[in-house]
Short mmCIF file of C-alpha atoms in Angstrom, two decimals:
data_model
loop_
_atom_site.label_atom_id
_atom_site.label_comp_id
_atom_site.label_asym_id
_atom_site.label_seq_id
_atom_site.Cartn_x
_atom_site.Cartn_y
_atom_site.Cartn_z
CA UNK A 376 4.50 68.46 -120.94
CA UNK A 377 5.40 68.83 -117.40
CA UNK A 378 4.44 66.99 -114.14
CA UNK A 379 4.38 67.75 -110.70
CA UNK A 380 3.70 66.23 -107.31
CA UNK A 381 1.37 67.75 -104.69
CA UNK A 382 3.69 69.81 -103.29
CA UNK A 383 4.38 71.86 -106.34
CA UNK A 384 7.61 70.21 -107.19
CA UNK A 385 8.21 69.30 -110.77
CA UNK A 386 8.87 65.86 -111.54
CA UNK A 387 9.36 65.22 -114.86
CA UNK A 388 9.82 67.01 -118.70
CA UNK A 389 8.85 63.85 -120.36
CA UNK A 390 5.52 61.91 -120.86
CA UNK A 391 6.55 58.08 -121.88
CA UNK A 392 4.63 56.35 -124.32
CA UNK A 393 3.01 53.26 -122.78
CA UNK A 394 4.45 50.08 -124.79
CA UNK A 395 3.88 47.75 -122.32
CA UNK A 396 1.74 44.25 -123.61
CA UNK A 397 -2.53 45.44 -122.71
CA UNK A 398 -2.91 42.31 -120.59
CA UNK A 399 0.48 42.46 -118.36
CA UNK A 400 -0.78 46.58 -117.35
CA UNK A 401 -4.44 44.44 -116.90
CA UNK A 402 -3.00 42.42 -114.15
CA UNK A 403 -0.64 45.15 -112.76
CA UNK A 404 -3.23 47.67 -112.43
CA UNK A 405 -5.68 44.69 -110.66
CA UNK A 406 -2.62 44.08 -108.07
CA UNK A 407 -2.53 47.90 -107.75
CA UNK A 408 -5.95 48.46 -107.02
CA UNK A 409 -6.58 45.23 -104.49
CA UNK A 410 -3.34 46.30 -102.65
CA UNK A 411 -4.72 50.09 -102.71
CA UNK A 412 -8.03 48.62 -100.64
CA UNK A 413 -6.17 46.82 -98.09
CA UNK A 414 -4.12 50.06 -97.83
CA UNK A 415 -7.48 51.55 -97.14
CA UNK A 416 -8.75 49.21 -94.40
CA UNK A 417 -5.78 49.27 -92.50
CA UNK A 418 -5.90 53.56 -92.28
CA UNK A 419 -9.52 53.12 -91.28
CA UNK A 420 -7.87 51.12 -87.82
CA UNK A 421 -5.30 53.88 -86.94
CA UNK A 422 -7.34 57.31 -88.47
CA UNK A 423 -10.01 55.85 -85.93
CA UNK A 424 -7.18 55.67 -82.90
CA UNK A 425 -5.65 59.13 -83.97
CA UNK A 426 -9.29 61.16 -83.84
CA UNK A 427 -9.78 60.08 -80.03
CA UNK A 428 -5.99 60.85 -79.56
CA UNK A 429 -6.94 64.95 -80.87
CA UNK A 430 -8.71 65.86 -77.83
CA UNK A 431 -5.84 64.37 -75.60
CA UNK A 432 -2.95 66.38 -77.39
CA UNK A 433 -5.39 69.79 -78.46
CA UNK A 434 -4.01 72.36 -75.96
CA UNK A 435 -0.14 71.32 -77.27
CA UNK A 436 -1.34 73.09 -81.17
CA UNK A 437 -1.17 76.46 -81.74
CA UNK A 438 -1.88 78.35 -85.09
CA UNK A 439 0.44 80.43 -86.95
CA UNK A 440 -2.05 83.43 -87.41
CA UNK A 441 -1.55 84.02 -83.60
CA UNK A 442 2.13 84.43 -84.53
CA UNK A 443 4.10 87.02 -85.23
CA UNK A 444 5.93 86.96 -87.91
CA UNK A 445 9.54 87.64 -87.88
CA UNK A 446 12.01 89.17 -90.00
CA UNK A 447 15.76 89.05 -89.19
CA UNK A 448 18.25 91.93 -89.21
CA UNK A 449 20.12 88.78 -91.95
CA UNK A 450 19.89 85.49 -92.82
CA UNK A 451 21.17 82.37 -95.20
CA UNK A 452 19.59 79.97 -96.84
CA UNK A 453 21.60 76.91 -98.07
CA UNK A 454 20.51 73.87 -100.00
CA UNK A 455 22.93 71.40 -101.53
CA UNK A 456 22.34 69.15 -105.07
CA UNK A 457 24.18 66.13 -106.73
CA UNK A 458 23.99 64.02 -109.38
CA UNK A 459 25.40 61.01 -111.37
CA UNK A 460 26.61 60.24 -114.67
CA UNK A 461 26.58 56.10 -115.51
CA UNK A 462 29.70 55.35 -117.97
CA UNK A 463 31.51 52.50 -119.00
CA UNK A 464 34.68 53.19 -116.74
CA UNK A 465 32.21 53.79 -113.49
CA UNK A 466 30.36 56.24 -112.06
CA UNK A 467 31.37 59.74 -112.00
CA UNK A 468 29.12 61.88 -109.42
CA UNK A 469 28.67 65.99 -108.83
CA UNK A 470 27.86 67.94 -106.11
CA UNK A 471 27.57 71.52 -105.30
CA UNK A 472 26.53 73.91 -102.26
CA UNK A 473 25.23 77.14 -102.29
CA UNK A 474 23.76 79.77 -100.25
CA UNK A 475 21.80 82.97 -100.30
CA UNK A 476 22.53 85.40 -97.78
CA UNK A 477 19.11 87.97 -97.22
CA UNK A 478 18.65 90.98 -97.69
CA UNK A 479 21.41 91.43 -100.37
CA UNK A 480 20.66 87.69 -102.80
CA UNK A 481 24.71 87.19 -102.30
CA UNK A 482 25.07 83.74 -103.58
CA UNK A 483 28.07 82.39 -101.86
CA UNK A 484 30.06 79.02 -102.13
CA UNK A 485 33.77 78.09 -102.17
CA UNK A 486 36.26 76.18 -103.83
CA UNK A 487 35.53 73.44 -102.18
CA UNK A 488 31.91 73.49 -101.93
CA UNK A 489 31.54 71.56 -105.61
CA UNK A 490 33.34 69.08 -106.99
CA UNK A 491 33.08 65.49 -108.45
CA UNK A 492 34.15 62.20 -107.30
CA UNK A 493 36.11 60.16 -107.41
CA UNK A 494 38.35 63.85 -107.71
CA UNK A 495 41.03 61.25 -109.05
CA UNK A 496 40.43 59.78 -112.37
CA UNK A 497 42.65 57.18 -112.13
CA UNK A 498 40.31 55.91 -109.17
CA UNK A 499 37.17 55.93 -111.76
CA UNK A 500 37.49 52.08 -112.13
CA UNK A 501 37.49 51.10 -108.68
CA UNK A 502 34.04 53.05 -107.68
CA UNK A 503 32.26 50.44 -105.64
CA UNK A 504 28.92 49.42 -106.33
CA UNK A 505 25.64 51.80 -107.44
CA UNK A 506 23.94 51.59 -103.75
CA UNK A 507 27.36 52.52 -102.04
CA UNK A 508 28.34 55.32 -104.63
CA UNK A 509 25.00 56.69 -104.22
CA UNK A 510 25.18 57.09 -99.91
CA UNK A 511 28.47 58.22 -100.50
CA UNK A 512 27.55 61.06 -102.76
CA UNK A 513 24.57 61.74 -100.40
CA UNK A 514 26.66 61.87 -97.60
CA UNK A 515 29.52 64.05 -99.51
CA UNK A 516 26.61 66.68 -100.59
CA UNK A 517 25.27 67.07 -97.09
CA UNK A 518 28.16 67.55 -95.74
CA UNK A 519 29.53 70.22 -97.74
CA UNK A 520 26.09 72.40 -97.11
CA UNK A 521 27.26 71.96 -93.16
CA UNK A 522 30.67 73.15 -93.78
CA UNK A 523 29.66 75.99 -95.89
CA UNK A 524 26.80 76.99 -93.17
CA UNK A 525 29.98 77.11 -90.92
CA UNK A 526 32.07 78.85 -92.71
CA UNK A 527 29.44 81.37 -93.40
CA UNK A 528 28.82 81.45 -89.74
CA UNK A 529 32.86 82.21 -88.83
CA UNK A 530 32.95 84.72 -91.55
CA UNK A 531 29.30 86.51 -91.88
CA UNK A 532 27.68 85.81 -88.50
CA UNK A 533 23.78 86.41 -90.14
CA UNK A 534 21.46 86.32 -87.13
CA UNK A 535 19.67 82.70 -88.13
CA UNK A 536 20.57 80.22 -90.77
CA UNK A 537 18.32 78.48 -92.77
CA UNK A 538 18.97 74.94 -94.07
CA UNK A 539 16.70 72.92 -96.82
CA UNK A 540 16.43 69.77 -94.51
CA UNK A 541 16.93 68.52 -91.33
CA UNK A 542 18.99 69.25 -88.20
CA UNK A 543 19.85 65.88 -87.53
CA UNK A 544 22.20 63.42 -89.20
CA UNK A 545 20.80 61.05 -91.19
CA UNK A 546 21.17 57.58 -89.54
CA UNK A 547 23.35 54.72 -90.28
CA UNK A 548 22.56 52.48 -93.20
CA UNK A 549 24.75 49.51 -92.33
CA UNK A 550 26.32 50.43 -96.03
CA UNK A 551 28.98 51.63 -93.77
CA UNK A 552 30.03 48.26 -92.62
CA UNK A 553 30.95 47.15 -96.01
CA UNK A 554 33.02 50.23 -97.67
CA UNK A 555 35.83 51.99 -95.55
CA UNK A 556 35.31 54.79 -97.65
CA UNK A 557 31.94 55.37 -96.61
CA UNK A 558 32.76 54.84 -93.16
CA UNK A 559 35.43 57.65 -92.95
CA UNK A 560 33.10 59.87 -94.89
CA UNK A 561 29.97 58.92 -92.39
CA UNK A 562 32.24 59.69 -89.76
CA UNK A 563 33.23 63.27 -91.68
CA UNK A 564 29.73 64.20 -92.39
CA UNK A 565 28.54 63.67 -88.54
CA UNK A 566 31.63 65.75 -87.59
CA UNK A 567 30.06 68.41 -90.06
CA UNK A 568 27.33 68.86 -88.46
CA UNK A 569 28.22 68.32 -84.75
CA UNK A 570 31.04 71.70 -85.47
CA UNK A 571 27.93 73.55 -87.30
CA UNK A 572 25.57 73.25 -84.03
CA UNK A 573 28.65 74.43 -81.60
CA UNK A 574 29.75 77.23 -83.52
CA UNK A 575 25.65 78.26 -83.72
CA UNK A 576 25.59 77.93 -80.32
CA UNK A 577 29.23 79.88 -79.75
CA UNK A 578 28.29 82.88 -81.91
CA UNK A 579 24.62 82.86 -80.86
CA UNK A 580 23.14 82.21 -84.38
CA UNK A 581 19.34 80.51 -84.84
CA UNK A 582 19.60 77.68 -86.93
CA UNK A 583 16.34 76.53 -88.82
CA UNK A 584 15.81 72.93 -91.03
CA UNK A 585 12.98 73.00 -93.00
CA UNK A 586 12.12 69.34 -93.62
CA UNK A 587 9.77 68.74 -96.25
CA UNK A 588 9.47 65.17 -96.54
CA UNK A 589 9.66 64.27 -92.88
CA UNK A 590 9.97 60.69 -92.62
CA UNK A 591 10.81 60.69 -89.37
CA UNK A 592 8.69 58.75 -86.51
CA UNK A 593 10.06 60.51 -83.66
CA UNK A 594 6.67 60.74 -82.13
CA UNK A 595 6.59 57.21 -81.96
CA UNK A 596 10.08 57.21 -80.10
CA UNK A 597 11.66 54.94 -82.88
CA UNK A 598 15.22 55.28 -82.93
CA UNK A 599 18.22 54.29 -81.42
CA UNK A 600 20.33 57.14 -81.74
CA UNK A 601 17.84 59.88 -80.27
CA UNK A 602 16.52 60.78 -77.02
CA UNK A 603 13.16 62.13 -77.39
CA UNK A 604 11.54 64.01 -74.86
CA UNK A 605 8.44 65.65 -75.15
CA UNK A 606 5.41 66.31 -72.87
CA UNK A 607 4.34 63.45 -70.61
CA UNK A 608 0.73 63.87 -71.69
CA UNK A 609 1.73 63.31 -75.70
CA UNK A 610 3.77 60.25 -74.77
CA UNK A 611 0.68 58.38 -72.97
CA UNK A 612 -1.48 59.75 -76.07
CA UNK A 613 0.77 57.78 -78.50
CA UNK A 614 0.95 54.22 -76.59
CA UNK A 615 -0.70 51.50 -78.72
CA UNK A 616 -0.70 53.90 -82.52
CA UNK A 617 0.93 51.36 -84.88
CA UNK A 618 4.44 52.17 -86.06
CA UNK A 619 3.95 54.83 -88.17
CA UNK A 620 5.30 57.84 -90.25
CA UNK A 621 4.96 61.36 -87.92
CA UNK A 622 3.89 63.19 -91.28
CA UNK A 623 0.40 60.79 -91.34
CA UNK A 624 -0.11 61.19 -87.84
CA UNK A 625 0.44 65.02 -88.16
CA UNK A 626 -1.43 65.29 -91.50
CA UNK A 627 -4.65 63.74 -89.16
CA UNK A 628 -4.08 65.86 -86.23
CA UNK A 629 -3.68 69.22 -87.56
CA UNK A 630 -5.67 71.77 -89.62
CA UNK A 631 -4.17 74.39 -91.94
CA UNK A 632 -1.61 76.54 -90.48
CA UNK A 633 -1.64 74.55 -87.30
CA UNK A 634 1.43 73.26 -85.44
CA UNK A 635 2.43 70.63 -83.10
CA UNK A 636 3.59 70.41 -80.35
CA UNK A 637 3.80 73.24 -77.96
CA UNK A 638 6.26 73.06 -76.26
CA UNK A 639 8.43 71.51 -79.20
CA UNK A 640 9.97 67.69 -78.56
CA UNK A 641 13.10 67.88 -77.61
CA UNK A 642 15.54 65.79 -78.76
CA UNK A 643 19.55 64.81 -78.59
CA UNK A 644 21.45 62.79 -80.14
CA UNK A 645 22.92 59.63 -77.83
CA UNK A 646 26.45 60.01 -78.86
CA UNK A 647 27.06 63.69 -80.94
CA UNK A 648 26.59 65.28 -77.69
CA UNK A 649 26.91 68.73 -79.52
CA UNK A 650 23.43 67.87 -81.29
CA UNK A 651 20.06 69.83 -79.69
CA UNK A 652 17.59 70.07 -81.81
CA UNK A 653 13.75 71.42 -80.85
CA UNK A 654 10.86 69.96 -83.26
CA UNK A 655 7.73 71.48 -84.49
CA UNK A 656 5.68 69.88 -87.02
CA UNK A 657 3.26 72.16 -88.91
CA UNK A 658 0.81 71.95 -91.60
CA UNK A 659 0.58 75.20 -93.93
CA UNK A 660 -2.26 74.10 -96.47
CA UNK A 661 -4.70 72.03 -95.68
CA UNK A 662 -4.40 69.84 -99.27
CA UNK A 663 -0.57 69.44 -98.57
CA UNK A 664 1.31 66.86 -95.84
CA UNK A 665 2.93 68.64 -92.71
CA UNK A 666 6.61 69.42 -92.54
CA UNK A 667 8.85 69.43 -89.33
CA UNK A 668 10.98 72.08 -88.53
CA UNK A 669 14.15 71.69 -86.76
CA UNK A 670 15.68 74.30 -84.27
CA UNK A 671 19.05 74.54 -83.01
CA UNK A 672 21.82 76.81 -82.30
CA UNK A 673 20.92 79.44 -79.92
CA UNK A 674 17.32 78.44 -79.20
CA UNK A 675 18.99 75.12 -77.71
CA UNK A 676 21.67 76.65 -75.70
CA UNK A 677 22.08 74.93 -72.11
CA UNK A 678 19.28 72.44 -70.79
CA UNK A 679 16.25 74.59 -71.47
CA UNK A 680 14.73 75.18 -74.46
CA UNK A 681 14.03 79.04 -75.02
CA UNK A 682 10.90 78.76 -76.10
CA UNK A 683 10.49 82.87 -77.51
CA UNK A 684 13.87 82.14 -79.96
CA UNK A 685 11.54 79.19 -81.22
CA UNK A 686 8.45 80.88 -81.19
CA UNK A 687 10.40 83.46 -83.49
CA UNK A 688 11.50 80.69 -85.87
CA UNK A 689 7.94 79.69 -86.39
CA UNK A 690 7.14 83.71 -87.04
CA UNK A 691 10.11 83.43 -89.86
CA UNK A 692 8.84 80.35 -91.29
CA UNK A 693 5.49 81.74 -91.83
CA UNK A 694 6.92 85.59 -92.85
CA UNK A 695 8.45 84.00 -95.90
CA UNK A 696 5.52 80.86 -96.69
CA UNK A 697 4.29 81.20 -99.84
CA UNK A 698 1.33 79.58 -101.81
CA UNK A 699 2.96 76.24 -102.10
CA UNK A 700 3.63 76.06 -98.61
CA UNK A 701 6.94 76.43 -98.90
CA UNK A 702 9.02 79.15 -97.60
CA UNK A 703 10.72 81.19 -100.71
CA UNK A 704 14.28 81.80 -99.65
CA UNK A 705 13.92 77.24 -99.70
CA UNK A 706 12.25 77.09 -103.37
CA UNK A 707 15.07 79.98 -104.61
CA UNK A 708 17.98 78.16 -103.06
CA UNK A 709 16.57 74.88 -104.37
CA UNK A 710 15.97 76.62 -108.03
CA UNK A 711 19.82 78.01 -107.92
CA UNK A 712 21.66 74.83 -106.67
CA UNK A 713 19.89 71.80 -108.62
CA UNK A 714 21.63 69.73 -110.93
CA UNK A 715 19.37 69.02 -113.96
CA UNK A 716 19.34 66.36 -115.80
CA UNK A 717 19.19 68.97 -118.67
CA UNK A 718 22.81 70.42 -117.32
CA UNK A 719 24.30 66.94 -116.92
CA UNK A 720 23.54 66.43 -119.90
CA UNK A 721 24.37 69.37 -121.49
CA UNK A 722 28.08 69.14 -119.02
CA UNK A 723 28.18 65.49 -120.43
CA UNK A 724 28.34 66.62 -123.96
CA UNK A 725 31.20 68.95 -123.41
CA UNK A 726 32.67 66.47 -121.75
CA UNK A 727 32.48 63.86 -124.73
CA UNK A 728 33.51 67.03 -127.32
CA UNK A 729 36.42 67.37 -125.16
CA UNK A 730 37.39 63.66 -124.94
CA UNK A 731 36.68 62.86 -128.68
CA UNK A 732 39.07 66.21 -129.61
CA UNK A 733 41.66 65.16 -127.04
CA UNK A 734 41.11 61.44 -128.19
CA UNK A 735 41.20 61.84 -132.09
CA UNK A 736 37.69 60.63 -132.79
CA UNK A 737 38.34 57.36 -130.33
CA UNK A 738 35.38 56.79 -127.35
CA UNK A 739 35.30 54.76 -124.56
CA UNK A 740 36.03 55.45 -120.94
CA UNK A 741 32.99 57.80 -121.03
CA UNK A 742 30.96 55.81 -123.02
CA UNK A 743 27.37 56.21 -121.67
CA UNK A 744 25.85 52.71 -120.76
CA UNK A 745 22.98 51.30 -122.56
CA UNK A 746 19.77 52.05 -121.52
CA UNK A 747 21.01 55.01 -119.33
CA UNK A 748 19.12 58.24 -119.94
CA UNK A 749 20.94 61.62 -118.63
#
């Protein structure tokens, strides 16, 4: 049996048998459902706030059936994937980039856009902690999808480049504070992306993000390491919203195939000067949560925004959206690159015929732990 969430994505192969004791899911299910109506009340307070704020911010949506859509002379799609396998020696992670250059479907990647780590066996045992391992291979992935978007850039120059997320580097965790390792890699990936949006800008190529789980609340102005500047009017709309997500404000304000706003927020980063990035926030099905898209390179060349190179990103998005709401060059680049727990798996085995065969029938450095399910 399969599952999938609301935006079409699968989530699992596997239905679990409930064995939990009747009167513990009783009591669970009560917490659940009390917690679910306090939930309730408090959307009632800010859904309320947001329906007055619509007729303040109206005349900054547009709709995408008054755009045109656009279709560039070439583009690439990247999208990066990783995934880890729990032994008894450590934890051994994988990641991979990979792009798709339009028309042609030429998958390209390099020798260094996969790999494993720690690339050193020897190192297995001294892989720090699960919650460190994991930013670092998070980190490691994204910034191997930057460096092959500007690689492709140097060598391919497509007219716009298409990325499976956003623009902007993910913030600081404070993980970095307690693992040099993930400090010099932080400090790596933000690099990554800071050369990506100057070489854009250099060879005049459109970069796109497509963010589909934007949990951002740049509307709200909260964080530290943007400036956020968007029209006057919006900010004064927004004073006294509670601190909220920008994809539940968006998925009240807007309609299907509405976006928001117009003109896009601009915003720049407070210390990676090299980082522009314009924001649009749109809403392609009306039973599905908004996305933001990000848009850089040559759209954010020099203090103006030029608002037709945006206009045509929107008239890209929407020449390639498909019935999930998604545009397709995203869900084939995100089909191509994913690491299944299916092909660790199946990777795992080979890896335990090979060790057992090298090993003489002995096991234990690569030992799956208990209770670990690949």
């Amino acid at each position: 049996m399969l599952l999938y969430s609301f935006n079409g994505e699968k989530l699992s192969e596997y239905v679990e048998e409930i064995t939990t004791y009747d009167k513990l899911v009783e009591s669970l299910r009560s917490l659940f459902l009390d917690y679910t109506d306090k939930l309730v009340q408090e959307e009632i307070g800010y859904e309320k706030k947001l329906k007055e704020i619509l007729n303040a911010i109206s005349s900054f949506k547009g709709n995408l059936k008054d755009v045109e859509p656009y279709e560039p002379r070439s583009f690439v799609v990247l999208d990066g994937a990783s995934a880890t396998i729990d032994i008894e020696a450590g934890y051994i992670g994988a990641y991979a980039a990979l792009a798709i250059m339009f028309p042609e479907m030429r998958r390209i990647y390099y020798n260094d856009s996969y790999g494993i780590i720690p690339s050193d066996p020897s190192l297995l045992r001294k892989t720090p902690e699960r919650v460190i391992f994991n930013r670092l291979i998070d980190l490691v992935r994204e910034r191997k999808v930057m460096e092959l978007a500007y690689h492709i850039i140097k060598d391919h120059r497509p007219e716009l480049i298409l990325l499976d997320g956003s623009l902007l580097p993910t913030p600081r965790t404070g993980l970095e504070d307690k693992s040099e390792e993930l400090r010099r890699e932080y400090n790596r990936y933000s690099n990554s992306i800071c050369s990506l949006h100057e070489e854009a800008k250099n060879r005049g190529v459109l970069l796109v993000g497509f963010v589909k789980r934007a949990r951002s609340k740049i509307l709200k102005r909260a964080s530290k390491e943007l400036i956020i500047s968007m029209k006057p009017e919006i900010e004064e709309a927004f004073i006294g919203l509670p601190d909220i997500y920008d994809i539940i404000i968006t998925d009240i304000l807007l309609g299907q195939n509405e976006y928001f706003p117009m003109p896009p927020i601009n915003i720049r980063h407070s210390f990676l000067h090299e980082i522009q990035v314009a924001s649009i926030f749109i809403k392609s099905r009306g039973d599905m949560t908004p996305y933001r898209i990000d848009i850089g390179g040559i759209a954010t060349k020099g203090d103006r925004l030029d608002i037709d190179l945006i206009v045509k990103s929107l008239g890209f998005i929407k020449n390639y959206m498909t019935s999930l709401g998604i545009p397709f060059p995203i869900l084939k680049v995100d089909e191509e690159v994913k690491l299944s727990r299916r092909l660790i798996r199946e990777i795992y085995d080979d890896m335990r015929y090979r060790y057992l065969n090298r090993r003489k029938g002995k096991m234990l450095t690569i030992k799956a732990i208990w209770g670990e399910y690949l």
